[in-house]
Amino acid sequence: MSTTDRAARLALAHLVEPGSRELGLLVRRESAPEALTMALHGVGVGEPLAGAVQARLDAAGLGPRTGSADAWTAHVADTLAAAMTQRAGELGARIVTAADDEWPAALDDLTRVSRDGDALRRDTDPPLCLWLRGPVRLDEVLERSVSVVGARAVTGYGQFVASEFAFGLAERGWTVVSGGALGVDVTAHRGALAAGGVTCAVLACGIDQVYPVSNSAVFERIAEEGLLITEWPPGTRPHRTRFLTRNRVIAAATRGTVMVEAGSRSGARNTLSYARRLERSAMVVPGPVTSAMSVGCHVELRTPGTVLVTRVEEIVEEVGHVGELAEPIHGEERPEDVLDATQARVLDAVAPRAVRTAEEIAAVAGVAGRDARRSLPVLEQHGFVVSADGGYRLAPRTRP
Amino acid sequence: MSTTDRAARLALAHLVEPGSRELGLLVRRESAPEALTMALHGVGVGEPLAGAVQARLDAAGLGPRTGSADAWTAHVADTLAAAMTQRAGELGARIVTAADDEWPAALDDLTRVSRDGDALRRDTDPPLCLWLRGPVRLDEVLERSVSVVGARAVTGYGQFVASEFAFGLAERGWTVVSGGALGVDVTAHRGALAAGGVTCAVLACGIDQVYPVSNSAVFERIAEEGLLITEWPPGTRPHRTRFLTRNRVIAAATRGTVMVEAGSRSGARNTLSYARRLERSAMVVPGPVTSAMSVGCHVELRTPGTVLVTRVEEIVEEVGHVGELAEPIHGEERPEDVLDATQARVLDAVAPRAVRTAEEIAAVAGVAGRDARRSLPVLEQHGFVVSADGGYRLAPRTRP
C-alpha cells in the first residue's frame, strides 16, 4: 500500500504547523511520503518535530501505530487526506499542492528566505498545500498581483489611500491581495471589489473560520469573485503567531507589497520585510509625521530598499513590465517656462507700471544693454511686457 | 593708485549680478582688482558680462572712462566701495568678504557646483561679499547650522512641523537658516527665536529691503538676535530669478537642508537640489499623499540621495557629529515580547476560559507535548496563564 504525494502533503499539513523549515527540507530532499514516514516514526527528524506530530496524531485519535511502517504511513495519510478532502468539498473549497497546475511557482521562492540566518527563528518554508474558495485560478490571478497591507487601527487617511489604490490597481487589471483583517486589509479588498476586480484574502486560519466576524460579508463576496486562501486545514483558529507565519505567503505570492499605514509594531511591517527579503518590491505610503499610524511607514521608508509610493501609477511602475512608467508629476505650467535665463532676468527687471528704458532695465537686471534690447521684443511678443513711450512696462496680466 | 581686494569685490558685487561663474573664475585666476579692470575694459571677458557691467556703470553715473586703465579701475572701486560702506554703516550692517575672519569657508564649496554641467545654466559661484545685520559672528553660527525651507502656501501641518523642528534644533544649539519668506521660512525663523536660539535669514534683496513686508517684525528680531544675510547691495529689489540664485547660499552655508512642505514647483526643491549637489544632507519631511503641499516632498523622496526625516533627532543624526544618533522608535512594549517562539505558540493555544491539558494545548499549538509541558509553567510564572483542574486557561488579564 503506497502513499501518494498529495495524501502525504495533506497529512503533513494537518500534523505540522505551516512553514517548518525542517519538514520542508525533508520533503524536498526525500519526498512527501518519505518525510511523512520519518516524521511519524521519529526517524531522521528532531524531537520537537516528532513530538509535535505525535501530539496532533493523538488529538486526532490516530495511534498508537499499527502494522508496518509503510502501512501505518499509508493509513495516516489516507485517513487525514480523505477527511480533509471531504471537508473541503463540504465547504465548497479545493485543495491545491505544488503538483497541481494551479500552484503559484512564486511561493517556492520562500525556500530561499528559509535559508537566511535571520529566518531560522521563524517558520518561512513554502506552504505544503493551500485551501482555496473562489471561481478563479490562483496561478493566473497572481500573475499580476500586488498586496496592500497595513494597520487594523486605520485612520480616515489610510482608508482613503487603501481604497483608492486598491480600486486603481483592480481597474488596471491587477489582483489585490491582503490578509482579510480589519482596517487597511478589508478596505483594500473592498476597493478592489468596487472596481469589479479580483481580490484574494490570505487567511491565518481554516477556510471555514470567519475571522474577524464583521468581515463575513466581504469574505462571501471574495469567495464569489476572487479567492479565499489559506494553508491551515479547516477548523484551525487564527492565532497571533499564525498571522506572522501567514504574512510570508502574502509577500511571496505577489509582485510587491504596498504598506499603507502602520504603527511602529504593526504586523504589516513583517509582511514588508518578507517582500524585501524575497526581492519583491517593498512599497510604502508616507503620511503625516504627526500620525502614530504612519510611524511604522516612515521607519520602513528610512530603511534601504524601500520605495515611497504616492499614486497607483508609481506602484504599477514598480511591479509592472518594463515600460509601464508613471507619468512624471509636472505641476502647473507657468507662462515664464518658455523663457531662457537672460529673458527671465530681464522680465524680472521690468516694472509693473513705471515705464523703463531698455538701458535702465539692463542695469537693474544686471545684463548687457544689447541683451535687454534683444530680450524685450521677445517678451512683448509673448505678452509679458508692453512698450510705451520709448520704454517698457509689464503687461497688465503679468502683474503680480 | 592701487585698488584693494576689498574695494574691488564690493565694486564687482555692485556691477555684476551674484553667482557669475565667469567672473568668479577670473577673480580666482587673477585677483579681484585685476578682474574688475578686465570687466571694466571689456578685456578677456565675454561681451554679455562686459555689457552688463557697462549698463550698471552708466546707471550709477560712472563713466565714460577717464584717465589710465588702472586709475579708472581705482576710481570706480573707490567710489562704489565708499558708497556701499557708508550705506552699510547707515543701515547698521557690515560687509564681509572672503578675506575676513568671519567669512564661512563652506560657501567656497559653491565653486565645485559651478563647474558641473547642469549648473552652467544657472549662476552658482560663491558670493563676492555678504551684507550682514546682527550681533553674532557668521562663521561661528554656521558651524552647527541646518536650513529649514519649504512652501510659502504652508498648511497647518507644515506650520506645525516647521515650528517644532526649528524649535527643537535651536534648543539643541543648532542655528536655523531659512529664506525669510512667508510660510515655512518665517515659521522656522519664529520657531528658532521662540527657543531663544540663533536664526539667519538669507535674503534675495538688499539688506534695507523689507520683503515680504508682513515679516518686518520678525526681520527686526532676527537682526537683534541672529543675522540677516544678503549678497545683494542695499537698494536691490527681490526678483524671482534672485530667489533661485540666493538658494545656493542657503544650501552651501549649512550642514544640511530640511524641506518641510513643497508643491511640485516649489523653489524649496531648488535649495534641496543644491544641498544634494554640494554633498550636504538633503532631508525631506513626508506628508499625506493627498496634500498638494507634499507633492514636491514626495517626488524628492523618490530621488536617490534624499533622507526622510520625521523628528529633530533624525536631523541631528544626519548633520551632527559621529555618535549623535537618533534613539530608535521602539513602540509600546508588550508583555509577550519576553517569550520565545515556542512559548508564544503555546500561549496562543491556551483558551480564554476552557481548561485544556498540556497535551491538548500541544496539539493545537503544533508543538511537542514536552515543549508544551515545559512552556506552560514559564507562562504561568509570567502571569499569562493559570493552572486549574489539571490543565491551563488564560489568566484573566491576558484575555483579549
PDB file of N, CA, C and O in Angstrom, chain B residues 194-237:
ATOM      1  N   ALA B 194      11.708  81.438  19.216  1.00  0.00           N
ATOM      2  CA  ALA B 194      10.917  81.055  20.391  1.00  0.00           C
ATOM      3  C   ALA B 194      11.749  80.216  21.357  1.00  0.00           C
ATOM      4  O   ALA B 194      11.536  80.245  22.570  1.00  0.00           O
ATOM      5  N   ALA B 195      12.707  79.468  20.815  1.00  0.00           N
ATOM      6  CA  ALA B 195      13.553  78.627  21.659  1.00  0.00           C
ATOM      7  C   ALA B 195      14.752  79.405  22.197  1.00  0.00           C
ATOM      8  O   ALA B 195      15.620  78.839  22.851  1.00  0.00           O
ATOM      9  N   GLY B 196      14.809  80.712  21.867  1.00  0.00           N
ATOM     10  CA  GLY B 196      15.956  81.505  22.305  1.00  0.00           C
ATOM     11  C   GLY B 196      17.213  81.174  21.527  1.00  0.00           C
ATOM     12  O   GLY B 196      18.329  81.425  21.967  1.00  0.00           O
ATOM     13  N   GLY B 197      17.039  80.602  20.333  1.00  0.00           N
ATOM     14  CA  GLY B 197      18.188  80.194  19.522  1.00  0.00           C
ATOM     15  C   GLY B 197      18.565  81.230  18.491  1.00  0.00           C
ATOM     16  O   GLY B 197      17.986  82.321  18.414  1.00  0.00           O
ATOM     17  N   VAL B 198      19.556  80.875  17.691  1.00  0.00           N
ATOM     18  CA  VAL B 198      20.031  81.769  16.636  1.00  0.00           C
ATOM     19  C   VAL B 198      19.399  81.348  15.315  1.00  0.00           C
ATOM     20  O   VAL B 198      19.335  80.165  14.986  1.00  0.00           O
ATOM     21  N   THR B 199      18.922  82.330  14.562  1.00  0.00           N
ATOM     22  CA  THR B 199      18.383  82.036  13.245  1.00  0.00           C
ATOM     23  C   THR B 199      18.905  83.064  12.248  1.00  0.00           C
ATOM     24  O   THR B 199      19.141  84.223  12.608  1.00  0.00           O
ATOM     25  N   CYS B 200      19.143  82.624  11.023  1.00  0.00           N
ATOM     26  CA  CYS B 200      19.654  83.506   9.973  1.00  0.00           C
ATOM     27  C   CYS B 200      18.682  83.500   8.804  1.00  0.00           C
ATOM     28  O   CYS B 200      18.253  82.433   8.360  1.00  0.00           O
ATOM     29  N   ALA B 201      18.372  84.700   8.306  1.00  0.00           N
ATOM     30  CA  ALA B 201      17.549  84.816   7.101  1.00  0.00           C
ATOM     31  C   ALA B 201      18.447  85.254   5.946  1.00  0.00           C
ATOM     32  O   ALA B 201      19.066  86.317   6.017  1.00  0.00           O
ATOM     33  N   VAL B 202      18.532  84.416   4.940  1.00  0.00           N
ATOM     34  CA  VAL B 202      19.330  84.749   3.758  1.00  0.00           C
ATOM     35  C   VAL B 202      18.388  85.362   2.733  1.00  0.00           C
ATOM     36  O   VAL B 202      17.502  84.680   2.204  1.00  0.00           O
ATOM     37  N   LEU B 203      18.550  86.651   2.473  1.00  0.00           N
ATOM     38  CA  LEU B 203      17.605  87.394   1.635  1.00  0.00           C
ATOM     39  C   LEU B 203      18.013  87.405   0.170  1.00  0.00           C
ATOM     40  O   LEU B 203      19.176  87.185  -0.179  1.00  0.00           O
ATOM     41  N   ALA B 204      17.032  87.689  -0.691  1.00  0.00           N
ATOM     42  CA  ALA B 204      17.297  87.786  -2.125  1.00  0.00           C
ATOM     43  C   ALA B 204      17.167  89.240  -2.574  1.00  0.00           C
ATOM     44  O   ALA B 204      16.762  89.526  -3.706  1.00  0.00           O
ATOM     45  N   CYS B 205      17.512  90.155  -1.681  1.00  0.00           N
ATOM     46  CA  CYS B 205      17.395  91.587  -1.981  1.00  0.00           C
ATOM     47  C   CYS B 205      18.359  92.330  -1.070  1.00  0.00           C
ATOM     48  O   CYS B 205      19.043  91.723  -0.259  1.00  0.00           O
ATOM     49  N   GLY B 206      18.421  93.660  -1.223  1.00  0.00           N
ATOM     50  CA  GLY B 206      19.289  94.449  -0.362  1.00  0.00           C
ATOM     51  C   GLY B 206      18.860  94.337   1.095  1.00  0.00           C
ATOM     52  O   GLY B 206      17.695  94.068   1.395  1.00  0.00           O
ATOM     53  N   ILE B 207      19.825  94.561   2.000  1.00  0.00           N
ATOM     54  CA  ILE B 207      19.551  94.394   3.426  1.00  0.00           C
ATOM     55  C   ILE B 207      18.603  95.475   3.945  1.00  0.00           C
ATOM     56  O   ILE B 207      18.039  95.350   5.041  1.00  0.00           O
ATOM     57  N   ASP B 208      18.404  96.520   3.140  1.00  0.00           N
ATOM     58  CA  ASP B 208      17.492  97.602   3.528  1.00  0.00           C
ATOM     59  C   ASP B 208      16.055  97.340   3.062  1.00  0.00           C
ATOM     60  O   ASP B 208      15.146  98.094   3.390  1.00  0.00           O
ATOM     61  N   GLN B 209      15.852  96.294   2.259  1.00  0.00           N
ATOM     62  CA  GLN B 209      14.523  95.994   1.740  1.00  0.00           C
ATOM     63  C   GLN B 209      13.774  95.120   2.739  1.00  0.00           C
ATOM     64  O   GLN B 209      14.352  94.198   3.308  1.00  0.00           O
ATOM     65  N   VAL B 210      12.518  95.401   2.923  1.00  0.00           N
ATOM     66  CA  VAL B 210      11.721  94.543   3.793  1.00  0.00           C
ATOM     67  C   VAL B 210      10.735  93.777   2.919  1.00  0.00           C
ATOM     68  O   VAL B 210       9.728  94.320   2.466  1.00  0.00           O
ATOM     69  N   TYR B 211      11.093  92.540   2.641  1.00  0.00           N
ATOM     70  CA  TYR B 211      10.229  91.740   1.776  1.00  0.00           C
ATOM     71  C   TYR B 211      10.165  90.320   2.294  1.00  0.00           C
ATOM     72  O   TYR B 211      11.217  89.697   2.461  1.00  0.00           O
ATOM     73  N   PRO B 212       9.005  89.771   2.522  1.00  0.00           N
ATOM     74  CA  PRO B 212       7.702  90.447   2.463  1.00  0.00           C
ATOM     75  C   PRO B 212       7.477  91.352   3.672  1.00  0.00           C
ATOM     76  O   PRO B 212       7.982  91.065   4.756  1.00  0.00           O
ATOM     77  N   VAL B 213       6.705  92.406   3.444  1.00  0.00           N
ATOM     78  CA  VAL B 213       6.500  93.427   4.475  1.00  0.00           C
ATOM     79  C   VAL B 213       5.934  92.823   5.759  1.00  0.00           C
ATOM     80  O   VAL B 213       6.316  93.225   6.858  1.00  0.00           O
ATOM     81  N   SER B 214       5.086  91.823   5.615  1.00  0.00           N
ATOM     82  CA  SER B 214       4.450  91.259   6.817  1.00  0.00           C
ATOM     83  C   SER B 214       5.448  90.561   7.734  1.00  0.00           C
ATOM     84  O   SER B 214       5.138  90.252   8.867  1.00  0.00           O
ATOM     85  N   ASN B 215       6.643  90.303   7.233  1.00  0.00           N
ATOM     86  CA  ASN B 215       7.657  89.678   8.086  1.00  0.00           C
ATOM     87  C   ASN B 215       8.569  90.703   8.762  1.00  0.00           C
ATOM     88  O   ASN B 215       9.578  90.329   9.364  1.00  0.00           O
ATOM     89  N   SER B 216       8.244  92.001   8.659  1.00  0.00           N
ATOM     90  CA  SER B 216       9.195  93.023   9.116  1.00  0.00           C
ATOM     91  C   SER B 216       9.525  92.879  10.605  1.00  0.00           C
ATOM     92  O   SER B 216      10.681  93.041  11.000  1.00  0.00           O
ATOM     93  N   ALA B 217       8.538  92.541  11.420  1.00  0.00           N
ATOM     94  CA  ALA B 217       8.816  92.404  12.852  1.00  0.00           C
ATOM     95  C   ALA B 217       9.781  91.242  13.106  1.00  0.00           C
ATOM     96  O   ALA B 217      10.692  91.339  13.932  1.00  0.00           O
ATOM     97  N   VAL B 218       9.591  90.150  12.381  1.00  0.00           N
ATOM     98  CA  VAL B 218      10.495  89.001  12.530  1.00  0.00           C
ATOM     99  C   VAL B 218      11.908  89.375  12.085  1.00  0.00           C
ATOM    100  O   VAL B 218      12.891  89.020  12.745  1.00  0.00           O
ATOM    101  N   PHE B 219      12.004  90.111  10.967  1.00  0.00           N
ATOM    102  CA  PHE B 219      13.334  90.524  10.495  1.00  0.00           C
ATOM    103  C   PHE B 219      14.044  91.357  11.563  1.00  0.00           C
ATOM    104  O   PHE B 219      15.253  91.205  11.776  1.00  0.00           O
ATOM    105  N   GLU B 220      13.287  92.231  12.234  1.00  0.00           N
ATOM    106  CA  GLU B 220      13.917  93.059  13.272  1.00  0.00           C
ATOM    107  C   GLU B 220      14.430  92.198  14.416  1.00  0.00           C
ATOM    108  O   GLU B 220      15.531  92.408  14.925  1.00  0.00           O
ATOM    109  N   ARG B 221      13.645  91.191  14.794  1.00  0.00           N
ATOM    110  CA  ARG B 221      14.114  90.303  15.873  1.00  0.00           C
ATOM    111  C   ARG B 221      15.327  89.499  15.429  1.00  0.00           C
ATOM    112  O   ARG B 221      16.251  89.256  16.210  1.00  0.00           O
ATOM    113  N   ILE B 222      15.313  89.075  14.164  1.00  0.00           N
ATOM    114  CA  ILE B 222      16.476  88.322  13.654  1.00  0.00           C
ATOM    115  C   ILE B 222      17.718  89.199  13.694  1.00  0.00           C
ATOM    116  O   ILE B 222      18.805  88.764  14.090  1.00  0.00           O
ATOM    117  N   ALA B 223      17.556  90.462  13.305  1.00  0.00           N
ATOM    118  CA  ALA B 223      18.706  91.389  13.302  1.00  0.00           C
ATOM    119  C   ALA B 223      19.203  91.649  14.725  1.00  0.00           C
ATOM    120  O   ALA B 223      20.356  92.026  14.924  1.00  0.00           O
ATOM    121  N   GLU B 224      18.329  91.464  15.705  1.00  0.00           N
ATOM    122  CA  GLU B 224      18.745  91.684  17.094  1.00  0.00           C
ATOM    123  C   GLU B 224      19.396  90.449  17.723  1.00  0.00           C
ATOM    124  O   GLU B 224      20.213  90.555  18.613  1.00  0.00           O
ATOM    125  N   GLU B 225      18.973  89.251  17.274  1.00  0.00           N
ATOM    126  CA  GLU B 225      19.437  88.026  17.940  1.00  0.00           C
ATOM    127  C   GLU B 225      20.172  87.062  17.028  1.00  0.00           C
ATOM    128  O   GLU B 225      20.834  86.149  17.488  1.00  0.00           O
ATOM    129  N   GLY B 226      19.982  87.235  15.716  1.00  0.00           N
ATOM    130  CA  GLY B 226      20.626  86.331  14.761  1.00  0.00           C
ATOM    131  C   GLY B 226      21.293  87.144  13.673  1.00  0.00           C
ATOM    132  O   GLY B 226      22.012  88.100  13.971  1.00  0.00           O
ATOM    133  N   LEU B 227      21.050  86.773  12.437  1.00  0.00           N
ATOM    134  CA  LEU B 227      21.666  87.505  11.328  1.00  0.00           C
ATOM    135  C   LEU B 227      20.719  87.604  10.136  1.00  0.00           C
ATOM    136  O   LEU B 227      20.117  86.604   9.734  1.00  0.00           O
ATOM    137  N   LEU B 228      20.650  88.832   9.578  1.00  0.00           N
ATOM    138  CA  LEU B 228      20.110  88.993   8.231  1.00  0.00           C
ATOM    139  C   LEU B 228      21.314  88.969   7.294  1.00  0.00           C
ATOM    140  O   LEU B 228      22.326  89.614   7.571  1.00  0.00           O
ATOM    141  N   ILE B 229      21.204  88.223   6.230  1.00  0.00           N
ATOM    142  CA  ILE B 229      22.342  87.982   5.332  1.00  0.00           C
ATOM    143  C   ILE B 229      21.894  88.217   3.898  1.00  0.00           C
ATOM    144  O   ILE B 229      20.829  87.743   3.495  1.00  0.00           O
ATOM    145  N   THR B 230      22.729  88.927   3.121  1.00  0.00           N
ATOM    146  CA  THR B 230      22.439  89.003   1.689  1.00  0.00           C
ATOM    147  C   THR B 230      23.705  89.291   0.901  1.00  0.00           C
ATOM    148  O   THR B 230      24.659  89.869   1.428  1.00  0.00           O
ATOM    149  N   GLU B 231      23.703  88.870  -0.332  1.00  0.00           N
ATOM    150  CA  GLU B 231      24.840  89.172  -1.203  1.00  0.00           C
ATOM    151  C   GLU B 231      24.510  90.335  -2.136  1.00  0.00           C
ATOM    152  O   GLU B 231      25.341  90.723  -2.950  1.00  0.00           O
ATOM    153  N   TRP B 232      23.285  90.871  -2.062  1.00  0.00           N
ATOM    154  CA  TRP B 232      22.914  91.993  -2.923  1.00  0.00           C
ATOM    155  C   TRP B 232      23.135  93.313  -2.202  1.00  0.00           C
ATOM    156  O   TRP B 232      22.837  93.420  -0.997  1.00  0.00           O
ATOM    157  N   PRO B 233      23.624  94.326  -2.884  1.00  0.00           N
ATOM    158  CA  PRO B 233      23.857  95.626  -2.261  1.00  0.00           C
ATOM    159  C   PRO B 233      22.534  96.268  -1.841  1.00  0.00           C
ATOM    160  O   PRO B 233      21.486  95.932  -2.392  1.00  0.00           O
ATOM    161  N   PRO B 234      22.579  97.170  -0.884  1.00  0.00           N
ATOM    162  CA  PRO B 234      21.378  97.892  -0.486  1.00  0.00           C
ATOM    163  C   PRO B 234      20.692  98.490  -1.706  1.00  0.00           C
ATOM    164  O   PRO B 234      21.355  98.887  -2.668  1.00  0.00           O
ATOM    165  N   GLY B 235      19.390  98.539  -1.650  1.00  0.00           N
ATOM    166  CA  GLY B 235      18.624  99.107  -2.755  1.00  0.00           C
ATOM    167  C   GLY B 235      18.158  98.073  -3.757  1.00  0.00           C
ATOM    168  O   GLY B 235      17.273  98.352  -4.566  1.00  0.00           O
ATOM    169  N   THR B 236      18.751  96.861  -3.707  1.00  0.00           N
ATOM    170  CA  THR B 236      18.362  95.842  -4.689  1.00  0.00           C
ATOM    171  C   THR B 236      17.023  95.232  -4.309  1.00  0.00           C
ATOM    172  O   THR B 236      16.828  94.813  -3.169  1.00  0.00           O
ATOM    173  N   ARG B 237      16.111  95.165  -5.285  1.00  0.00           N
ATOM    174  CA  ARG B 237      14.791  94.600  -5.037  1.00  0.00           C
ATOM    175  C   ARG B 237      14.818  93.082  -5.236  1.00  0.00           C
ATOM    176  O   ARG B 237      15.619  92.582  -6.023  1.00  0.00           O
TER     177      ARG B 237
END
